[in-house]
C-alpha cells in the first residue's frame, strides 16, 4: 500500500502544470494533524489524476501550511514520504489554486507577504459560489 501511495504521489508531481480557472472540486483543510492533512492532499491529488480540477482552501491551523516561517514545522508523513507543506508546494507548482481563508491572516497577525509564493487569500464571495455550485465536489478535513 505504501508503494502504491508513493507511486501515485510521484505521478501527480510529474504532471504538467495547468491553468486552474474552473475548479470542480474544493478541498477545505482545517485540521492541524499532519496525517489528516496528508490524506486530504493525497485524495485531492488522486482526484486530480482522475480528471478533477481541484482548488484547496486552508483554514484555521491548516493555514500554517502556507506560511513561509511555519513550513518546516510540518512533519514528513510515511506513505507520500513528504510533509503536508511540501505537498502543498508541489500542488501549487502544478497549477492548483491554494488559498488561505480570508480571516486567517488578520487573526494570526500575518500578511500576504508571510505566505509561500503563489498562495493567495480566498475571497468569501468566490468560495461561497464554489460551495453553492452543485457541480463542485466539496471535501472537508
Short mmCIF file of C-alpha atoms in Angstrom, two decimals:
data_model
loop_
_atom_site.label_atom_id
_atom_site.label_comp_id
_atom_site.label_asym_id
_atom_site.label_seq_id
_atom_site.Cartn_x
_atom_site.Cartn_y
_atom_site.Cartn_z
CA UNK A 1 0.00 0.00 0.00
CA UNK A 2 2.86 2.37 0.88
CA UNK A 3 4.47 1.74 -2.50
CA UNK A 4 1.18 2.39 -4.30
CA UNK A 5 0.66 5.71 -2.48
CA UNK A 6 4.24 6.74 -3.19
CA UNK A 7 3.91 5.90 -6.89
CA UNK A 8 0.60 7.77 -7.14
CA UNK A 9 2.07 10.77 -5.33
CA UNK A 10 5.09 10.87 -7.62
CA UNK A 11 2.89 10.52 -10.71
CA UNK A 12 0.90 13.58 -9.71
CA UNK A 13 4.10 15.51 -9.13
CA UNK A 14 5.23 14.70 -12.65
CA UNK A 15 2.03 16.05 -14.18
CA UNK A 16 2.47 19.25 -16.15
CA UNK A 17 1.21 22.48 -14.68
CA UNK A 18 -2.22 23.58 -15.83
CA UNK A 19 -4.31 26.70 -15.53
CA UNK A 20 -6.98 26.48 -12.86
CA UNK A 21 -9.92 28.58 -13.98
CA UNK A 22 -12.94 26.43 -13.17
CA UNK A 23 -12.36 24.06 -10.26
CA UNK A 24 -14.83 21.22 -9.93
CA UNK A 25 -13.51 20.14 -6.54
CA UNK A 26 -12.85 22.16 -3.38
CA UNK A 27 -10.79 20.67 -0.58
CA UNK A 28 -11.06 22.57 2.70
CA UNK A 29 -8.47 21.65 5.30
CA UNK A 30 -8.72 22.94 8.88
CA UNK A 31 -7.03 20.14 10.82
CA UNK A 32 -3.63 20.66 12.36
CA UNK A 33 -2.91 16.91 12.28
CA UNK A 34 -0.17 16.00 9.80
CA UNK A 35 -1.73 12.66 8.83
CA UNK A 36 -5.16 14.21 8.24
CA UNK A 37 -3.61 16.99 6.16
CA UNK A 38 -1.55 14.49 4.16
CA UNK A 39 -4.52 12.21 3.49
CA UNK A 40 -6.63 15.18 2.34
CA UNK A 41 -3.86 16.14 -0.07
CA UNK A 42 -3.29 12.57 -1.26
CA UNK A 43 -7.01 12.20 -2.06
CA UNK A 44 -7.02 15.59 -3.78
CA UNK A 45 -4.04 14.52 -5.91
CA UNK A 46 -5.74 11.21 -6.73
CA UNK A 47 -8.85 13.08 -7.83
CA UNK A 48 -6.69 15.38 -9.95
CA UNK A 49 -5.03 12.36 -11.54
CA UNK A 50 -8.52 11.13 -12.42
CA UNK A 51 -9.54 14.35 -14.14
CA UNK A 52 -10.68 16.64 -11.33
CA UNK A 53 -9.66 20.29 -11.24
CA UNK A 54 -9.12 20.90 -7.53
CA UNK A 55 -8.81 24.06 -5.51
CA UNK A 56 -7.57 24.00 -1.91
CA UNK A 57 -8.65 26.23 0.96
CA UNK A 58 -6.53 26.20 4.12
CA UNK A 59 -8.25 27.50 7.25
CA UNK A 60 -7.53 27.64 10.97
CA UNK A 61 -4.43 25.63 11.92
CA UNK A 62 -4.03 24.23 8.41
CA UNK A 63 -3.34 27.76 7.18
CA UNK A 64 0.12 27.40 8.67
CA UNK A 65 0.98 25.03 5.81
CA UNK A 66 1.13 28.15 3.61
CA UNK A 67 3.10 30.39 5.98
CA UNK A 68 6.75 30.58 4.95
CA UNK A 69 8.13 30.53 8.51
CA UNK A 70 5.92 27.60 9.54
CA UNK A 71 6.57 25.27 6.59
CA UNK A 72 9.42 23.49 8.35
CA UNK A 73 7.12 22.59 11.27
CA UNK A 74 5.16 20.23 9.05
CA UNK A 75 6.42 16.69 9.68
CA UNK A 76 7.12 14.15 6.95
CA UNK A 77 4.41 11.51 6.66
CA UNK A 78 5.22 7.92 5.74
CA UNK A 79 3.45 6.94 2.53
CA UNK A 80 3.89 10.04 0.47
CA UNK A 81 7.30 10.49 2.15
CA UNK A 82 6.67 14.22 2.22
CA UNK A 83 5.31 16.73 4.67
CA UNK A 84 1.90 18.26 4.06
CA UNK A 85 3.63 21.61 3.49
CA UNK A 86 5.84 20.03 0.80
CA UNK A 87 2.74 18.53 -0.80
CA UNK A 88 1.04 21.96 -0.83
CA UNK A 89 4.10 23.47 -2.50
CA UNK A 90 4.12 20.75 -5.17
CA UNK A 91 0.41 21.22 -5.86
CA UNK A 92 0.94 24.96 -6.22
CA UNK A 93 3.83 24.28 -8.61
CA UNK A 94 1.47 22.07 -10.65
CA UNK A 95 -1.04 24.90 -11.06
CA UNK A 96 -3.51 24.10 -8.30
CA UNK A 97 -5.03 27.19 -6.69
CA UNK A 98 -4.26 27.18 -2.98
CA UNK A 99 -5.61 29.89 -0.71
CA UNK A 100 -5.89 30.61 2.99
CA UNK A 101 -9.21 31.64 4.49
CA UNK A 102 -9.84 35.38 4.41
CA UNK A 103 -9.80 35.63 8.20
CA UNK A 104 -6.63 33.55 8.69
CA UNK A 105 -4.03 36.29 8.19
CA UNK A 106 -5.55 39.08 10.31
CA UNK A 107 -6.32 36.67 13.16
CA UNK A 108 -2.72 35.47 13.22
CA UNK A 109 -1.02 38.87 12.84
CA UNK A 110 0.22 37.90 9.37
CA UNK A 111 0.10 39.50 5.93
CA UNK A 112 0.15 38.11 2.39
CA UNK A 113 3.92 38.57 2.36
CA UNK A 114 4.14 35.84 5.01
CA UNK A 115 2.66 33.25 2.63
CA UNK A 116 4.68 30.97 0.37
CA UNK A 117 4.86 32.05 -3.26
CA UNK A 118 1.67 31.70 -5.31
CA UNK A 119 -0.64 31.09 -2.35
CA UNK A 120 -3.38 33.67 -2.10
CA UNK A 121 -6.13 34.81 0.20
CA UNK A 122 -9.60 33.45 -0.55
CA UNK A 123 -12.42 35.85 -1.24
CA UNK A 124 -15.60 34.77 0.57
CA UNK A 125 -17.92 35.53 -2.41
CA UNK A 126 -15.82 33.32 -4.70
CA UNK A 127 -15.64 30.46 -2.17
CA UNK A 128 -19.34 30.83 -1.45
CA UNK A 129 -20.07 30.47 -5.16
CA UNK A 130 -17.99 27.28 -5.31
CA UNK A 131 -19.72 25.82 -2.27
CA UNK A 132 -23.15 26.64 -3.74
CA UNK A 133 -22.33 25.20 -7.16
CA UNK A 134 -23.80 21.67 -7.41
CA UNK A 135 -21.14 20.77 -9.97
CA UNK A 136 -18.33 21.31 -7.43
CA UNK A 137 -17.47 18.44 -5.10
CA UNK A 138 -16.69 19.59 -1.56
CA UNK A 139 -14.28 17.76 0.73
CA UNK A 140 -13.51 18.91 4.26
CA UNK A 141 -10.80 17.64 6.55
#
